[in-house]
């Protein structure tokens, strides 16, 4: 943007210089004059656009003040250039020649404006169609990936849950405890497969609790977890199954690989109108994070749900990993 502004300003200076020093031909000087006007409008647009982007975080009154000042400066500059251009024309050419030229120019400009308007509308509609089509394809792609994620149950998770149930039977564990454990596993699988594209944070947390409870039974004292959800977050909508891959990573790659085990902290709060979900584990951690398919899919779905959403991952060897998801409400 800054390069474009600099080049436009440079061209504007050159043409203003030519307009004042080379008034040898009416058509030539008028083309230069029109170019000056167009560039002035272009420069004003870019300056206003940059100011608007830079003033997004400011108060609305301050933004309107800056906008008003820039509009006034642009109008004064435009009026000054226009009046000077006509003075040059009147000084160097007879009035009849100027009138003939202006009539011809008016007709040409009208035709150009009509053709540019038609072209602009055509291109705009085509661009909107392509954007809409790309968005539809992206949604279909992520929907397909979500269905794949729901139908693909981690075989190791199933093997481990079955092995845990068999171990509980072998050691003659209480039948009600075994029954509740298997019901929890069935409930988790059913909710995962039946999950819609979006649901409430409360539903997501309930699914996560089931997953962690199952792993708590399997890993025993090696795994502990703590969940805090602010009341204002409970019924906020989020993409379904965005926590499960993150928590699964914490259990499989963080806690279970640590000799002393660890704890998983899950929290959900709102800050400045944004939902902040944090998953922190005290597992083995890592100096370098390599995002797997599940984490990449979570990040893509967050972006599609809210384009300003972000995911931050911080990990330290022997200290654990923290994943923070920020979703614009």
Coordinates of C-alpha atoms in Angstrom, one line a residue:
X1 CA 0.0 0.0 0.0
X2 CA 2.8 2.5 0.9
X3 CA 4.6 1.7 -2.3
X4 CA 1.5 2.4 -4.3
X5 CA 1.0 5.7 -2.5
X6 CA 4.6 6.7 -3.2
X7 CA 4.4 5.9 -6.9
X8 CA 1.0 7.7 -7.3
X9 CA 2.4 10.8 -5.5
X10 CA 5.5 10.7 -7.8
X11 CA 3.4 10.5 -10.9
X12 CA 1.1 13.3 -9.6
X13 CA 4.1 15.6 -9.1
X14 CA 5.5 14.8 -12.6
X15 CA 2.1 15.5 -14.3
X16 CA 1.5 18.7 -12.4
X17 CA 5.0 19.8 -13.4
X18 CA 4.2 18.9 -17.1
X19 CA 0.8 20.6 -17.0
X20 CA 2.3 24.0 -15.9
X21 CA 5.4 24.0 -18.0
X22 CA 4.2 22.3 -21.2
X23 CA 0.9 23.9 -22.2
X24 CA 1.4 23.4 -25.9
X25 CA -1.6 21.4 -26.9
X26 CA -5.1 21.6 -25.5
X27 CA -5.8 17.8 -25.8
X28 CA -2.5 16.9 -24.3
X29 CA -2.8 19.3 -21.4
X30 CA -6.4 18.3 -20.7
X31 CA -5.5 14.6 -20.6
X32 CA -2.8 15.5 -18.1
X33 CA -5.2 17.6 -16.1
X34 CA -7.8 14.8 -16.0
X35 CA -5.0 12.4 -14.9
X36 CA -4.1 14.8 -12.1
X37 CA -7.7 14.8 -10.9
X38 CA -8.0 11.0 -11.0
X39 CA -4.8 10.6 -9.2
X40 CA -5.8 13.1 -6.5
X41 CA -9.0 11.1 -6.0
X42 CA -7.0 7.9 -5.9
X43 CA -4.5 9.3 -3.4
X44 CA -7.4 10.6 -1.2
X45 CA -9.0 7.1 -1.3
X46 CA -5.8 5.3 -0.2
X47 CA -5.1 7.8 2.5
X48 CA -8.6 7.5 3.9
X49 CA -8.4 3.7 3.7
X50 CA -5.1 3.6 5.6
X51 CA -6.5 6.0 8.2
X52 CA -9.6 3.9 8.6
X53 CA -7.6 0.7 9.1
X54 CA -5.3 2.4 11.6
X55 CA -8.2 4.0 13.5
X56 CA -10.2 0.8 14.0
X57 CA -9.2 0.6 17.7
X58 CA -9.9 4.3 18.3
X59 CA -13.2 5.7 19.6
X60 CA -15.9 6.4 17.1
X61 CA -15.8 10.2 17.7
X62 CA -12.1 10.4 17.0
X63 CA -12.5 8.3 13.8
X64 CA -15.3 10.6 12.6
X65 CA -13.1 13.7 13.3
X66 CA -10.2 12.3 11.3
X67 CA -12.5 11.2 8.5
X68 CA -14.1 14.7 8.3
X69 CA -10.6 16.4 8.3
X70 CA -9.4 14.2 5.5
X71 CA -12.6 14.7 3.4
X72 CA -12.2 18.5 3.8
X73 CA -8.5 18.4 2.8
X74 CA -9.4 16.2 -0.2
X75 CA -12.2 18.6 -1.3
X76 CA -10.0 21.7 -0.9
X77 CA -7.1 20.0 -2.8
X78 CA -9.5 18.9 -5.6
X79 CA -11.1 22.3 -5.9
X80 CA -7.7 24.0 -6.0
X81 CA -6.4 21.7 -8.8
X82 CA -9.6 22.0 -10.8
X83 CA -9.7 25.8 -10.6
X84 CA -6.0 26.0 -11.6
X85 CA -6.5 23.7 -14.5
X86 CA -9.3 25.9 -15.9
X87 CA -7.2 29.0 -15.4
X88 CA -4.4 27.4 -17.6
X89 CA -6.9 26.5 -20.2
X90 CA -8.5 29.9 -20.4
X91 CA -5.0 31.6 -20.5
X92 CA -3.7 29.5 -23.4
X93 CA -6.7 28.7 -25.6
X94 CA -9.7 30.6 -27.0
X95 CA -13.0 30.1 -25.3
X96 CA -14.7 28.6 -28.4
X97 CA -11.9 25.9 -28.7
X98 CA -12.3 25.0 -25.0
X99 CA -16.1 24.7 -25.3
X100 CA -15.8 22.4 -28.3
X101 CA -13.3 20.3 -26.5
X102 CA -15.3 20.1 -23.3
X103 CA -18.5 19.0 -25.3
X104 CA -16.5 16.3 -27.0
X105 CA -14.8 15.3 -23.7
X106 CA -18.2 15.1 -22.0
X107 CA -19.6 12.7 -24.6
X108 CA -16.4 10.5 -24.4
X109 CA -16.4 10.6 -20.6
X110 CA -20.1 9.6 -20.5
X111 CA -19.4 6.6 -22.8
X112 CA -16.4 5.7 -20.8
X113 CA -18.2 5.9 -17.5
X114 CA -21.1 3.8 -18.8
X115 CA -18.6 1.1 -20.2
X116 CA -16.6 1.2 -16.9
X117 CA -19.8 0.9 -14.9
X118 CA -21.0 -2.1 -16.9
X119 CA -17.5 -3.7 -16.7
X120 CA -17.3 -3.0 -12.9
X121 CA -20.7 -4.5 -12.2
X122 CA -19.9 -7.6 -14.4
X123 CA -16.6 -8.1 -12.7
X124 CA -18.1 -7.5 -9.3
X125 CA -20.8 -10.1 -9.9
X126 CA -18.3 -12.6 -11.2
X127 CA -16.0 -12.0 -8.2
X128 CA -18.8 -12.4 -5.8
X129 CA -19.9 -15.6 -7.5
X130 CA -16.4 -17.0 -7.3
X131 CA -16.0 -16.0 -3.7
X132 CA -19.4 -17.7 -2.9
X133 CA -18.4 -20.8 -4.8
X134 CA -15.0 -21.0 -3.1
X135 CA -16.7 -20.6 0.3
X136 CA -19.2 -23.3 -0.5
X137 CA -16.4 -25.7 -1.6
X138 CA -14.4 -24.9 1.6
X139 CA -17.5 -25.6 3.7
X140 CA -18.1 -28.9 1.9
X141 CA -14.5 -29.8 2.3
X142 CA -14.5 -29.2 6.1
X143 CA -17.9 -30.8 6.4
X144 CA -16.5 -33.9 4.8
X145 CA -13.5 -33.8 7.0
X146 CA -15.7 -33.4 10.1
X147 CA -17.7 -36.5 9.0
X148 CA -14.5 -38.4 8.6
X149 CA -13.3 -37.3 12.0
X150 CA -16.6 -38.4 13.6
X151 CA -16.6 -41.8 11.9
X152 CA -12.9 -42.5 12.5
X153 CA -12.5 -43.8 16.0
X154 CA -8.9 -44.0 17.2
X155 CA -8.2 -47.8 17.2
X156 CA -5.8 -47.4 20.1
X157 CA -8.4 -45.7 22.2
X158 CA -10.9 -48.6 21.6
X159 CA -8.2 -51.2 22.3
X160 CA -7.2 -49.4 25.5
X161 CA -10.8 -49.1 26.7
X162 CA -11.6 -52.8 26.0
X163 CA -8.3 -53.8 27.7
X164 CA -9.2 -51.7 30.7
X165 CA -12.7 -53.3 30.9
X166 CA -11.1 -56.8 30.7
X167 CA -8.6 -55.9 33.4
X168 CA -11.5 -54.7 35.6
X169 CA -13.3 -58.0 35.1
X170 CA -10.1 -60.0 35.8
X171 CA -9.5 -58.2 39.1
X172 CA -13.1 -58.8 40.0
X173 CA -13.9 -55.0 40.0
X174 CA -17.4 -54.0 41.1
X175 CA -19.9 -54.8 38.3
X176 CA -21.6 -51.4 38.6
X177 CA -18.3 -49.7 38.1
X178 CA -17.6 -51.8 35.0
X179 CA -21.1 -51.2 33.7
X180 CA -20.8 -47.4 34.3
X181 CA -17.4 -47.4 32.6
X182 CA -18.7 -49.2 29.4
X183 CA -21.8 -46.9 29.4
X184 CA -19.5 -43.9 29.5
X185 CA -17.5 -45.3 26.5
X186 CA -20.7 -46.0 24.6
X187 CA -22.1 -42.5 25.4
X188 CA -18.8 -40.9 24.2
X189 CA -18.8 -42.8 20.9
X190 CA -22.5 -42.0 20.3
X191 CA -22.1 -38.3 21.0
X192 CA -19.0 -38.1 18.8
X193 CA -20.8 -39.8 15.8
X194 CA -24.0 -37.8 16.2
X195 CA -22.4 -34.4 16.8
X196 CA -23.7 -31.6 14.6
X197 CA -21.5 -29.0 12.9
X198 CA -21.9 -26.6 15.8
X199 CA -23.2 -26.9 19.4
X200 CA -22.9 -25.2 22.7
X201 CA -19.7 -25.0 24.8
X202 CA -21.6 -26.9 27.5
X203 CA -22.2 -29.8 25.2
X204 CA -18.5 -29.8 24.1
X205 CA -17.4 -29.8 27.7
X206 CA -19.7 -32.7 28.6
X207 CA -18.2 -34.8 25.8
X208 CA -14.7 -33.8 27.0
X209 CA -15.5 -34.8 30.5
X210 CA -16.6 -38.2 29.3
X211 CA -13.4 -38.7 27.4
X212 CA -11.2 -37.6 30.4
X213 CA -13.2 -39.8 32.8
X214 CA -12.6 -42.8 30.6
X215 CA -8.9 -42.1 30.5
X216 CA -8.9 -41.4 34.2
X217 CA -10.2 -44.9 34.8
X218 CA -7.6 -46.4 32.4
X219 CA -4.6 -44.4 33.6
X220 CA -5.6 -44.1 37.3
X221 CA -3.5 -41.7 39.4
X222 CA -1.3 -40.8 36.4
X223 CA -4.1 -38.5 35.1
X224 CA -6.0 -35.8 36.8
X225 CA -8.0 -33.0 35.3
X226 CA -9.7 -29.7 36.3
X227 CA -12.4 -27.9 34.2
X228 CA -13.6 -24.3 34.7
X229 CA -16.3 -22.8 32.4
X230 CA -17.6 -19.3 33.1
X231 CA -21.4 -19.0 33.1
X232 CA -21.5 -16.6 30.2
X233 CA -19.7 -19.3 28.0
X234 CA -22.0 -22.2 28.6
X235 CA -24.5 -21.6 25.8
X236 CA -22.2 -19.9 23.3
X237 CA -22.1 -21.8 20.0
X238 CA -18.8 -23.2 18.7
X239 CA -17.8 -25.8 16.1
X240 CA -18.4 -29.3 17.4
X241 CA -15.4 -31.6 18.4
X242 CA -12.8 -28.8 18.5
X243 CA -11.7 -29.7 22.1
X244 CA -11.5 -33.5 21.6
X245 CA -8.3 -33.6 19.3
X246 CA -6.6 -31.0 21.6
X247 CA -7.4 -33.0 24.8
X248 CA -6.5 -36.3 23.1
X249 CA -3.1 -34.8 22.2
X250 CA -2.6 -33.8 25.8
X251 CA -3.5 -37.3 27.1
X252 CA -1.6 -39.3 24.5
X253 CA 1.5 -37.2 23.8
X254 CA 1.7 -35.3 27.1
X255 CA 0.4 -37.2 30.2
X256 CA 0.7 -40.9 29.2
X257 CA 4.3 -40.5 28.1
X258 CA 5.3 -38.9 31.3
X259 CA 6.6 -41.3 34.1
X260 CA 5.0 -39.2 36.8
X261 CA 1.8 -38.5 34.8
X262 CA 0.2 -35.1 35.0
X263 CA -2.8 -32.9 35.1
X264 CA -5.0 -31.2 32.4
X265 CA -6.5 -27.8 33.0
X266 CA -9.4 -26.7 30.8
X267 CA -10.9 -23.2 31.1
X268 CA -13.3 -21.2 29.1
X269 CA -13.8 -17.4 29.6
X270 CA -14.8 -14.3 27.7
X271 CA -12.4 -11.4 27.2
X272 CA -13.4 -8.3 25.3
X273 CA -16.3 -10.1 23.5
X274 CA -14.1 -13.0 22.6
X275 CA -14.4 -16.6 23.8
X276 CA -11.0 -17.9 25.1
X277 CA -10.7 -21.7 25.5
X278 CA -7.4 -22.9 27.1
X279 CA -6.2 -26.5 27.4
X280 CA -3.0 -26.8 29.5
X281 CA -1.3 -30.0 30.5
X282 CA 1.7 -30.7 32.8
X283 CA 3.0 -33.6 30.6
X284 CA 6.4 -34.0 29.0
X285 CA 6.0 -31.1 26.6
X286 CA 8.2 -30.5 23.5
X287 CA 10.7 -27.9 22.2
X288 CA 9.1 -28.1 18.7
X289 CA 5.4 -28.5 18.0
X290 CA 4.4 -30.4 14.9
X291 CA 0.6 -30.0 14.2
X292 CA -1.2 -33.2 13.3
X293 CA -4.2 -33.7 11.1
X294 CA -6.6 -33.3 14.0
X295 CA -5.1 -29.9 15.2
X296 CA -4.9 -28.6 11.6
X297 CA -8.6 -29.5 11.1
X298 CA -9.6 -27.7 14.3
X299 CA -7.7 -24.6 13.2
X300 CA -9.4 -24.6 9.8
X301 CA -12.9 -25.1 11.2
X302 CA -12.3 -22.3 13.7
X303 CA -11.3 -19.9 10.9
X304 CA -14.4 -20.9 8.9
X305 CA -16.6 -20.4 11.9
X306 CA -15.1 -17.0 12.7
X307 CA -12.4 -15.6 10.4
X308 CA -10.7 -13.7 13.2
X309 CA -10.3 -16.8 15.4
X310 CA -6.8 -17.8 16.3
X311 CA -5.0 -20.8 17.9
X312 CA -1.8 -20.5 19.9
X313 CA 0.3 -23.4 21.0
X314 CA 3.1 -23.0 23.5
X315 CA 5.1 -26.0 24.7
X316 CA 8.2 -26.5 26.8
X317 CA 10.2 -29.7 27.3
X318 CA 9.4 -31.4 30.7
X319 CA 6.9 -28.6 31.6
X320 CA 3.9 -29.3 29.4
X321 CA 1.9 -27.7 26.6
X322 CA -0.7 -25.0 26.5
X323 CA -3.2 -24.6 23.6
X324 CA -5.3 -21.4 23.5
X325 CA -8.2 -21.0 21.1
X326 CA -9.6 -17.4 20.7
X327 CA -13.0 -17.2 19.0
X328 CA -14.6 -13.9 18.1
X329 CA -18.1 -14.0 19.5

